[in-house]
């Protein structure tokens, strides 16, 4: 494919799919990896992450041919549009990419570019690991108990974006359908109203829960927890839970049991070789994350619950500057930090680049570069443990040295060289 708005690097080659059934990749030693630095602090954390990832790749005998892509303000300036087709196509073609945050206006203006990217590329699982790095200040007593990965559905629920604004013909049409045709005429208050629709499908649920269970099995985890608000939203969130359990019976009967089976057949003691799939109601789950942190290992949930839960879990292990993420489709990965573009800090060389750097670790693991990923993690942990940190962590610890974004990246690269 040729691009109008993207320069193809003069070294490196494409990652290809070795086996469409298993999603196994064929990764060259110098893969072309698309990168979007992003809006706001993306201009700070993007280059910092690139520098660290380059160092880790080189230290493990590889290199990355970065392909700069544009979205958000950088795309508007250069191409006059928010999300050029070339950006979407280049990610699709190269299979593994990384992006910084993109700004979304609240209330009016264009819809989220992050949502658009995830939908256009059908990146249906947003994966957010939350684990503790030694030395990171935390608001809880035992942050090391947190070692959890959240699989958040990325295409349905509030991300479907099906909503109508107050005062429009559309909302009036939907309102009269709800009241007159569906019989909810006592329910809705008079006056301006906004209406949204929350779709949850069996297809969307099962492919998300499948990714969570496959991850748990491949990574020797003991439990997968389906998080939902099915007591209130019975036919959407309740159905998510039921379809999740149905999948266990249909596809994982020999390797996984449900919580009911755990008690009925095994008296609460799971056999060593069996994964337990259980479920929790979302509000209870949020408090259990604080009170029974180490009981939760892999979470599978819908979009909005997953957003709240993973940010709250992220706070327990040091905040948004630390929390990495990645979006996965079939044979496709787009890594990105959990945090947003924090416009007030943009271009100040101040914020913490750890979240974007550790998102790069997820990308490396997707390529099968686990050694490079481990090196990134160890170097970040080592720098933080020695008290060399950016402002966000520095304000929470005694002593320590406050570094800028670029100084912190340099400190990590130094440690990569020492550790390699
Ligand atoms: P945000 O950009 O994540 O920033 C909220 C606060 O989190 C910051 O003020 C800062 O707290 C802390 N923070 C975030 N990133 C940090 C970093 N790298 N290092 C240190 N601290 C960091 O959230 P927001 O202000 O709600 O959203 C701003 C824009 O980003 C919005 O347009 C939103 O739509 C967008 N957004 C994009 C994505 C994405 O691209 N995937 C995700 C979320 C939000 P302190 O000021 O307390 O230090």
Short mmCIF file of C-alpha atoms and ligand atoms in Angstrom, two decimals:
data_model
loop_
_atom_site.label_atom_id
_atom_site.label_comp_id
_atom_site.label_asym_id
_atom_site.label_seq_id
_atom_site.Cartn_x
_atom_site.Cartn_y
_atom_site.Cartn_z
CA UNK A 1 0.00 0.00 0.00
CA UNK A 2 1.25 3.52 -0.69
CA UNK A 3 0.55 6.44 1.62
CA UNK A 4 0.06 10.16 0.94
CA UNK A 5 0.38 11.29 4.54
CA UNK A 6 2.98 8.93 5.98
CA UNK A 7 6.67 8.47 5.29
CA UNK A 8 7.67 4.81 5.14
CA UNK A 9 11.01 4.28 6.97
CA UNK A 10 13.92 3.35 4.71
CA UNK A 11 14.87 0.38 6.92
CA UNK A 12 12.92 -2.49 8.41
CA UNK A 13 10.07 -4.66 7.19
CA UNK A 14 6.48 -5.48 8.03
CA UNK A 15 5.30 -7.85 10.73
CA UNK A 16 3.09 -10.49 9.12
CA UNK A 17 0.60 -13.04 10.37
CA UNK A 18 2.19 -16.51 10.44
CA UNK A 19 -1.00 -18.31 11.42
CA UNK A 20 -4.39 -16.58 11.08
CA UNK A 21 -6.02 -19.21 13.33
CA UNK A 22 -3.77 -18.69 16.36
CA UNK A 23 -2.79 -15.08 15.59
CA UNK A 24 0.90 -16.08 15.67
CA UNK A 25 3.12 -13.39 14.14
CA UNK A 26 6.19 -13.47 11.95
CA UNK A 27 8.36 -10.69 13.40
CA UNK A 28 11.50 -9.52 11.58
CA UNK A 29 14.55 -8.35 13.60
CA UNK A 30 13.81 -4.78 12.49
CA UNK A 31 10.02 -4.48 12.34
CA UNK A 32 8.36 -1.28 11.12
CA UNK A 33 6.32 -0.02 14.08
CA UNK A 34 3.90 2.88 13.65
CA UNK A 35 3.95 5.48 16.43
CA UNK A 36 1.62 8.42 17.18
CA UNK A 37 3.13 10.75 19.76
CA UNK A 38 -0.29 12.25 20.47
CA UNK A 39 -1.72 15.52 21.76
CA UNK A 40 -0.80 17.56 24.84
CA UNK A 41 1.80 15.67 26.87
CA UNK A 42 2.06 13.17 24.02
CA UNK A 43 4.77 15.45 22.66
CA UNK A 44 6.73 14.81 25.90
CA UNK A 45 6.04 11.14 26.63
CA UNK A 46 6.08 9.98 22.98
CA UNK A 47 9.75 10.77 22.24
CA UNK A 48 10.78 9.61 25.76
CA UNK A 49 9.14 6.21 25.21
CA UNK A 50 10.67 5.89 21.75
CA UNK A 51 14.15 6.52 23.18
CA UNK A 52 13.74 3.89 25.94
CA UNK A 53 12.22 1.28 23.63
CA UNK A 54 15.03 1.79 21.12
CA UNK A 55 17.59 1.19 23.85
CA UNK A 56 15.86 -2.01 25.05
CA UNK A 57 15.50 -3.34 21.50
CA UNK A 58 19.16 -2.69 20.73
CA UNK A 59 20.30 -4.21 24.03
CA UNK A 60 18.54 -7.45 23.02
CA UNK A 61 19.98 -7.56 19.49
CA UNK A 62 17.12 -5.97 17.55
CA UNK A 63 16.02 -2.59 16.33
CA UNK A 64 12.79 -0.78 15.58
CA UNK A 65 12.04 1.12 12.37
CA UNK A 66 9.61 3.74 13.68
CA UNK A 67 6.96 5.04 11.30
CA UNK A 68 5.56 8.37 12.51
CA UNK A 69 1.80 8.64 12.10
CA UNK A 70 -0.45 11.58 12.78
CA UNK A 71 -3.78 11.93 14.60
CA UNK A 72 -5.43 14.72 16.56
CA UNK A 73 -3.83 18.17 16.56
CA UNK A 74 -0.68 17.07 14.69
CA UNK A 75 -2.87 15.68 11.89
CA UNK A 76 -5.07 18.79 11.83
CA UNK A 77 -2.01 21.03 11.43
CA UNK A 78 -0.44 18.95 8.69
CA UNK A 79 -3.36 17.36 6.85
CA UNK A 80 -6.41 19.36 7.92
CA UNK A 81 -8.20 16.37 9.40
CA UNK A 82 -8.26 14.61 12.78
CA UNK A 83 -7.75 11.03 11.76
CA UNK A 84 -6.37 10.54 8.24
CA UNK A 85 -7.17 7.23 6.52
CA UNK A 86 -3.43 6.65 6.11
CA UNK A 87 -3.02 6.54 9.89
CA UNK A 88 -5.69 3.89 10.30
CA UNK A 89 -4.50 1.88 7.29
CA UNK A 90 -0.83 1.97 8.34
CA UNK A 91 -1.67 0.58 11.79
CA UNK A 92 -3.83 -2.14 10.24
CA UNK A 93 -1.08 -3.10 7.79
CA UNK A 94 1.77 -3.18 10.29
CA UNK A 95 -0.13 -5.07 13.03
CA UNK A 96 1.65 -3.60 16.08
CA UNK A 97 1.71 0.09 16.92
CA UNK A 98 1.92 2.48 19.85
CA UNK A 99 0.20 5.80 20.48
CA UNK A 100 0.19 8.61 23.01
CA UNK A 101 -2.99 10.30 24.27
CA UNK A 102 -5.40 12.20 22.03
CA UNK A 103 -7.58 15.05 23.28
CA UNK A 104 -11.38 14.72 23.11
CA UNK A 105 -13.53 17.84 23.61
CA UNK A 106 -16.24 17.46 26.28
CA UNK A 107 -19.91 18.02 25.41
CA UNK A 108 -19.54 19.25 21.84
CA UNK A 109 -17.02 19.03 19.00
CA UNK A 110 -15.70 15.85 17.39
CA UNK A 111 -16.17 12.38 18.87
CA UNK A 112 -13.25 10.67 20.58
CA UNK A 113 -10.46 9.79 18.16
CA UNK A 114 -9.41 7.02 20.54
CA UNK A 115 -12.84 5.46 20.25
CA UNK A 116 -12.80 5.95 16.47
CA UNK A 117 -9.41 4.23 16.16
CA UNK A 118 -10.48 1.31 18.30
CA UNK A 119 -13.71 0.90 16.33
CA UNK A 120 -12.21 1.31 12.86
CA UNK A 121 -9.53 -1.27 13.66
CA UNK A 122 -11.91 -3.49 15.65
CA UNK A 123 -9.52 -3.43 18.62
CA UNK A 124 -12.09 -5.04 20.84
CA UNK A 125 -10.08 -5.67 24.01
CA UNK A 126 -8.51 -2.85 25.98
CA UNK A 127 -6.00 -4.55 28.26
CA UNK A 128 -4.74 -2.73 31.34
CA UNK A 129 -2.23 -4.45 33.61
CA UNK A 130 -1.90 -3.00 37.12
CA UNK A 131 1.16 -4.22 39.01
CA UNK A 132 3.35 -2.64 41.62
CA UNK A 133 6.80 -1.26 40.90
CA UNK A 134 9.16 -1.17 43.86
CA UNK A 135 9.58 2.33 45.28
CA UNK A 136 6.42 3.85 43.79
CA UNK A 137 4.50 5.84 46.42
CA UNK A 138 0.96 4.54 46.89
CA UNK A 139 -2.10 5.63 48.90
CA UNK A 140 -2.66 2.06 50.18
CA UNK A 141 -0.75 0.00 52.76
CA UNK A 142 0.11 -3.02 50.64
CA UNK A 143 0.27 -1.94 47.00
CA UNK A 144 2.37 -5.02 46.15
CA UNK A 145 -0.80 -7.12 46.56
CA UNK A 146 -2.09 -5.67 43.31
CA UNK A 147 -1.14 -7.77 40.30
CA UNK A 148 -4.15 -7.71 38.03
CA UNK A 149 -4.94 -7.42 34.33
CA UNK A 150 -8.23 -5.85 33.24
CA UNK A 151 -9.78 -6.82 29.89
CA UNK A 152 -12.20 -4.01 29.04
CA UNK A 153 -14.57 -4.41 26.08
CA UNK A 154 -13.84 -1.71 23.57
CA UNK A 155 -16.60 -1.63 20.96
CA UNK A 156 -19.95 -1.81 22.80
CA UNK A 157 -21.63 -0.30 25.87
CA UNK A 158 -20.96 3.46 26.06
CA UNK A 159 -18.28 3.17 23.36
CA UNK A 160 -20.95 2.31 20.81
CA UNK A 161 -21.65 6.06 20.98
CA UNK A 162 -25.37 5.66 20.25
CA UNK A 163 -26.89 8.74 21.86
CA UNK A 164 -29.15 11.65 21.00
CA UNK A 165 -28.75 15.25 22.13
CA UNK A 166 -31.53 17.10 23.95
CA UNK A 167 -33.67 19.25 21.64
CA UNK A 168 -32.96 17.27 18.46
CA UNK A 169 -35.52 15.54 16.24
CA UNK A 170 -33.65 12.29 16.91
CA UNK A 171 -34.11 12.39 20.66
CA UNK A 172 -37.81 13.22 20.29
CA UNK A 173 -38.28 10.28 17.94
CA UNK A 174 -36.52 7.89 20.32
CA UNK A 175 -38.45 9.30 23.28
CA UNK A 176 -41.80 8.76 21.62
CA UNK A 177 -40.75 5.23 20.62
CA UNK A 178 -39.85 4.47 24.25
CA UNK A 179 -43.02 6.03 25.63
CA UNK A 180 -45.64 5.18 23.02
CA UNK A 181 -44.41 1.95 21.47
CA UNK A 182 -42.54 0.39 24.40
CA UNK A 183 -44.90 1.56 27.12
CA UNK A 184 -42.49 3.45 29.41
CA UNK A 185 -44.65 6.58 29.42
CA UNK A 186 -44.59 7.09 33.19
CA UNK A 187 -40.83 6.84 33.42
CA UNK A 188 -39.37 9.83 31.63
CA UNK A 189 -39.47 13.33 33.11
CA UNK A 190 -40.83 16.17 30.97
CA UNK A 191 -38.50 18.77 29.50
CA UNK A 192 -35.14 18.49 27.73
CA UNK A 193 -33.76 14.95 27.68
CA UNK A 194 -30.67 13.22 26.34
CA UNK A 195 -30.91 9.51 25.54
CA UNK A 196 -28.19 6.91 25.01
CA UNK A 197 -28.35 3.21 24.17
CA UNK A 198 -26.20 0.55 25.78
CA UNK A 199 -25.73 -2.43 23.44
CA UNK A 200 -24.10 -5.62 24.77
CA UNK A 201 -23.97 -8.57 22.37
CA UNK A 202 -23.22 -12.25 22.84
CA UNK A 203 -20.57 -11.98 20.09
CA UNK A 204 -18.84 -8.97 21.72
CA UNK A 205 -18.96 -10.55 25.16
CA UNK A 206 -17.65 -13.95 24.18
CA UNK A 207 -14.69 -12.71 22.13
CA UNK A 208 -13.63 -10.42 25.02
CA UNK A 209 -14.02 -13.08 27.71
CA UNK A 210 -12.17 -15.53 25.44
CA UNK A 211 -9.16 -13.19 25.34
CA UNK A 212 -9.22 -12.87 29.14
CA UNK A 213 -9.42 -16.64 29.68
CA UNK A 214 -6.71 -17.36 27.10
CA UNK A 215 -4.47 -14.80 28.80
CA UNK A 216 -5.12 -16.34 32.24
CA UNK A 217 -4.33 -19.84 30.98
CA UNK A 218 -1.17 -18.76 29.14
CA UNK A 219 0.10 -16.79 32.13
CA UNK A 220 -0.65 -19.26 34.88
CA UNK A 221 -3.31 -17.16 36.58
CA UNK A 222 -5.86 -18.86 38.88
CA UNK A 223 -8.99 -16.77 38.38
CA UNK A 224 -10.92 -14.69 35.86
CA UNK A 225 -13.62 -12.41 37.31
CA UNK A 226 -16.56 -11.18 35.23
CA UNK A 227 -17.50 -7.73 36.54
CA UNK A 228 -21.02 -6.47 35.85
CA UNK A 229 -24.01 -4.61 37.23
CA UNK A 230 -26.39 -7.39 36.23
CA UNK A 231 -28.57 -6.99 39.31
CA UNK A 232 -29.88 -3.72 37.82
CA UNK A 233 -29.14 -3.96 34.08
CA UNK A 234 -30.30 -7.54 33.70
CA UNK A 235 -30.48 -7.81 29.93
CA UNK A 236 -27.17 -6.07 29.18
CA UNK A 237 -24.73 -6.46 32.07
CA UNK A 238 -26.55 -9.54 33.36
CA UNK A 239 -26.38 -11.07 29.90
CA UNK A 240 -22.62 -10.33 29.82
CA UNK A 241 -22.20 -12.48 32.92
CA UNK A 242 -24.40 -15.29 31.55
CA UNK A 243 -22.68 -15.35 28.15
CA UNK A 244 -19.29 -15.33 29.90
CA UNK A 245 -20.22 -18.44 31.91
CA UNK A 246 -21.74 -20.02 28.80
CA UNK A 247 -18.40 -19.61 27.03
CA UNK A 248 -16.62 -21.43 29.87
CA UNK A 249 -18.95 -24.40 29.40
CA UNK A 250 -18.74 -24.34 25.60
CA UNK A 251 -15.01 -23.90 25.09
CA UNK A 252 -13.08 -24.36 28.35
CA UNK A 253 -14.86 -27.23 30.09
CA UNK A 254 -11.63 -29.22 30.46
CA UNK A 255 -9.50 -26.38 31.88
CA UNK A 256 -11.87 -24.05 33.75
CA UNK A 257 -14.72 -24.23 36.26
CA UNK A 258 -17.30 -21.67 37.29
CA UNK A 259 -17.65 -20.43 40.88
CA UNK A 260 -20.85 -22.51 41.26
CA UNK A 261 -18.98 -25.64 40.23
CA UNK A 262 -16.17 -24.72 42.63
CA UNK A 263 -18.56 -24.92 45.57
CA UNK A 264 -20.88 -27.65 44.33
CA UNK A 265 -18.23 -30.08 43.10
CA UNK A 266 -14.98 -29.10 44.82
CA UNK A 267 -16.12 -27.74 48.17
CA UNK A 268 -14.46 -24.37 47.52
CA UNK A 269 -10.98 -25.84 46.87
CA UNK A 270 -10.07 -25.37 43.21
CA UNK A 271 -8.02 -28.20 41.67
CA UNK A 272 -4.47 -26.95 40.91
CA UNK A 273 -4.86 -27.29 37.17
CA UNK A 274 -8.27 -25.59 36.90
CA UNK A 275 -8.91 -21.93 36.25
CA UNK A 276 -11.85 -20.55 38.25
CA UNK A 277 -14.19 -18.13 36.47
CA UNK A 278 -16.28 -16.15 38.97
CA UNK A 279 -18.27 -12.91 38.87
CA UNK A 280 -18.70 -9.81 41.01
CA UNK A 281 -21.14 -6.90 40.91
CA UNK A 282 -19.26 -3.75 39.90
CA UNK A 283 -19.82 -1.60 43.02
CA UNK A 284 -18.78 -4.46 45.31
CA UNK A 285 -15.79 -5.08 43.07
CA UNK A 286 -14.53 -1.52 43.47
CA UNK A 287 -14.43 -1.88 47.25
CA UNK A 288 -12.98 -5.40 47.08
CA UNK A 289 -10.12 -4.06 45.00
CA UNK A 290 -9.14 -2.15 48.14
CA UNK A 291 -10.01 -4.70 50.81
CA UNK A 292 -9.17 -8.03 49.13
CA UNK A 293 -6.73 -6.89 46.48
CA UNK A 294 -4.75 -10.10 46.04
CA UNK A 295 -7.85 -12.22 45.31
CA UNK A 296 -8.26 -10.67 41.86
CA UNK A 297 -6.00 -11.56 38.96
CA UNK A 298 -7.76 -11.18 35.63
CA UNK A 299 -10.89 -9.09 35.13
CA UNK A 300 -13.23 -9.23 32.12
CA UNK A 301 -15.79 -6.45 31.93
CA UNK A 302 -17.72 -4.05 29.76
CA UNK A 303 -16.52 -0.66 28.67
CA UNK A 304 -17.62 1.75 31.38
CA UNK A 305 -16.97 -0.55 34.35
CA UNK A 306 -13.55 -1.29 32.91
CA UNK A 307 -12.72 2.38 32.60
CA UNK A 308 -13.61 3.18 36.22
CA UNK A 309 -12.05 0.03 37.62
CA UNK A 310 -8.72 0.24 35.87
CA UNK A 311 -8.22 3.93 36.76
CA UNK A 312 -9.04 3.16 40.41
CA UNK A 313 -6.70 0.15 40.37
CA UNK A 314 -4.06 2.32 38.70
CA UNK A 315 -4.29 4.81 41.57
CA UNK A 316 -3.52 2.01 44.04
CA UNK A 317 -0.20 1.31 42.39
CA UNK A 318 0.94 4.89 41.83
CA UNK A 319 -1.44 6.79 39.59
CA UNK A 320 -2.02 7.53 35.96
CA UNK A 321 1.59 8.39 35.17
CA UNK A 322 2.43 4.72 35.74
CA UNK A 323 -0.52 2.84 34.20
CA UNK A 324 0.08 1.17 30.80
CA UNK A 325 -2.42 -0.29 28.37
CA UNK A 326 -2.89 -1.88 24.96
CA UNK A 327 -5.80 -2.55 22.62
CA UNK A 328 -5.99 -5.92 20.92
CA UNK A 329 -7.98 -7.12 17.94
CA UNK A 330 -7.41 -10.33 16.01
CA UNK A 331 -3.78 -10.11 14.84
CA UNK A 332 -3.52 -6.44 15.80
CA UNK A 333 -2.15 -4.50 18.80
CA UNK A 334 -2.22 -0.78 19.52
CA UNK A 335 -0.44 0.00 22.79
CA UNK A 336 -1.28 3.23 24.64
CA UNK A 337 -1.02 4.65 28.15
CA UNK A 338 -4.19 4.83 30.24
CA UNK A 339 -3.76 8.55 30.92
CA UNK A 340 -4.98 11.40 28.73
CA UNK A 341 -3.28 14.38 27.15
CA UNK A 342 -3.15 16.52 30.36
CA UNK A 343 -3.04 19.72 28.27
CA UNK A 344 -1.92 21.93 31.19
CA UNK A 345 1.47 20.16 31.23
CA UNK A 346 1.92 19.93 27.44
CA UNK A 347 5.44 20.63 26.22
CA UNK A 348 6.78 21.33 29.71
CA UNK A 349 9.08 18.29 29.80
CA UNK A 350 7.57 17.54 33.19
CA UNK A 351 5.21 14.57 33.24
CA UNK A 352 5.95 10.93 33.89
CA UNK A 353 6.59 8.91 30.71
CA UNK A 354 6.39 5.54 32.56
CA UNK A 355 2.86 4.69 31.40
CA UNK A 356 3.78 5.09 27.74
CA UNK A 357 7.11 3.30 28.25
CA UNK A 358 5.40 0.34 29.94
CA UNK A 359 2.78 0.32 27.17
CA UNK A 360 5.78 -0.27 24.94
CA UNK A 361 6.61 -3.26 27.11
CA UNK A 362 3.17 -4.70 26.24
CA UNK A 363 3.89 -4.07 22.57
CA UNK A 364 7.24 -5.88 22.86
CA UNK A 365 5.54 -8.83 24.56
CA UNK A 366 3.04 -8.95 21.70
CA UNK A 367 6.01 -9.30 19.32
CA UNK A 368 7.40 -12.10 21.48
CA UNK A 369 10.23 -9.82 22.70
CA UNK A 370 9.67 -10.74 26.34
CA UNK A 371 13.34 -10.22 27.21
CA UNK A 372 13.27 -6.64 25.89
CA UNK A 373 9.98 -6.05 27.76
CA UNK A 374 11.44 -7.37 31.02
CA UNK A 375 14.47 -5.14 30.57
CA UNK A 376 12.21 -2.09 30.18
CA UNK A 377 10.30 -2.96 33.35
CA UNK A 378 13.46 -3.67 35.39
CA UNK A 379 15.12 -0.44 34.28
CA UNK A 380 12.02 1.65 35.11
CA UNK A 381 11.70 -0.04 38.50
CA UNK A 382 15.39 0.47 39.24
CA UNK A 383 15.23 4.19 38.41
CA UNK A 384 12.14 4.72 40.56
CA UNK A 385 13.53 2.66 43.47
CA UNK A 386 16.63 4.86 43.53
CA UNK A 387 14.39 7.90 44.02
CA UNK A 388 14.98 9.43 40.58
CA UNK A 389 11.42 10.33 39.62
CA UNK A 390 9.23 12.86 37.86
CA UNK A 391 7.13 15.47 39.70
CA UNK A 392 4.07 13.23 40.27
CA UNK A 393 5.99 10.66 42.29
CA UNK A 394 8.43 13.18 43.76
CA UNK A 395 5.62 15.05 45.55
CA UNK A 396 4.66 11.83 47.34
CA UNK A 397 8.06 10.67 48.58
CA UNK A 398 10.58 11.95 51.08
CA UNK A 399 13.85 13.01 49.51
CA UNK A 400 14.49 11.73 46.03
CA UNK A 401 15.52 13.66 42.96
CA UNK A 402 12.97 15.39 40.75
CA UNK A 403 13.69 14.74 37.08
CA UNK A 404 12.12 16.10 33.93
CA UNK A 405 10.49 13.73 31.41
CA UNK A 406 13.61 13.63 29.25
CA UNK A 407 16.00 13.27 32.21
CA UNK A 408 13.92 10.37 33.51
CA UNK A 409 14.07 8.71 30.07
CA UNK A 410 17.88 9.17 30.08
CA UNK A 411 18.07 7.60 33.56
CA UNK A 412 16.13 4.54 32.32
CA UNK A 413 18.30 4.18 29.22
CA UNK A 414 21.41 4.29 31.42
CA UNK A 415 20.01 1.45 33.50
CA UNK A 416 19.10 -0.56 30.41
CA UNK A 417 22.77 -0.38 29.42
CA UNK A 418 23.83 -1.42 32.95
CA UNK A 419 21.33 -4.31 33.16
CA UNK A 420 21.77 -5.71 29.64
P1 LIG B 1 -5.48 13.18 31.98
O1 LIG B 1 -4.98 13.82 30.75
O2 LIG B 1 -5.15 11.75 32.16
O3 LIG B 1 -4.91 14.02 33.23
C1 LIG B 1 -5.48 13.99 34.51
C2 LIG B 1 -4.40 14.14 35.57
O4 LIG B 1 -3.70 12.89 35.70
C3 LIG B 1 -3.30 15.16 35.25
O5 LIG B 1 -3.70 16.47 35.57
C4 LIG B 1 -2.20 14.65 36.17
O6 LIG B 1 -2.53 14.89 37.55
C5 LIG B 1 -2.34 13.14 36.00
N1 LIG B 1 -1.54 12.63 34.88
C6 LIG B 1 -1.97 12.21 33.66
N2 LIG B 1 -0.94 11.80 32.91
C7 LIG B 1 0.16 11.93 33.68
C8 LIG B 1 1.55 11.66 33.46
N3 LIG B 1 2.00 11.11 32.32
N4 LIG B 1 2.41 11.95 34.46
C9 LIG B 1 1.98 12.46 35.62
N5 LIG B 1 0.69 12.72 35.88
C10 LIG B 1 -0.21 12.47 34.92
O7 LIG B 1 -7.06 13.29 32.10
P2 LIG B 1 -8.05 14.48 31.69
O8 LIG B 1 -7.49 15.79 32.14
O9 LIG B 1 -9.36 14.01 32.19
O10 LIG B 1 -8.11 14.41 30.11
C11 LIG B 1 -7.41 15.32 29.25
C12 LIG B 1 -7.71 14.94 27.81
O11 LIG B 1 -7.20 13.62 27.53
C13 LIG B 1 -9.21 14.88 27.48
O12 LIG B 1 -9.39 15.47 26.21
C14 LIG B 1 -9.52 13.41 27.43
O13 LIG B 1 -10.59 13.12 26.58
C15 LIG B 1 -8.22 12.86 26.90
N6 LIG B 1 -7.99 11.42 27.20
C16 LIG B 1 -7.40 10.69 26.23
C17 LIG B 1 -7.10 9.37 26.47
C18 LIG B 1 -6.43 8.57 25.39
O14 LIG B 1 -5.91 9.17 24.46
N7 LIG B 1 -6.44 7.26 25.44
C19 LIG B 1 -7.39 8.80 27.72
C20 LIG B 1 -7.96 9.60 28.71
C21 LIG B 1 -8.26 10.93 28.44
P3 LIG B 1 -1.96 16.08 38.44
O15 LIG B 1 -2.28 17.36 37.75
O16 LIG B 1 -2.69 15.89 39.72
O17 LIG B 1 -0.50 15.89 38.61
#
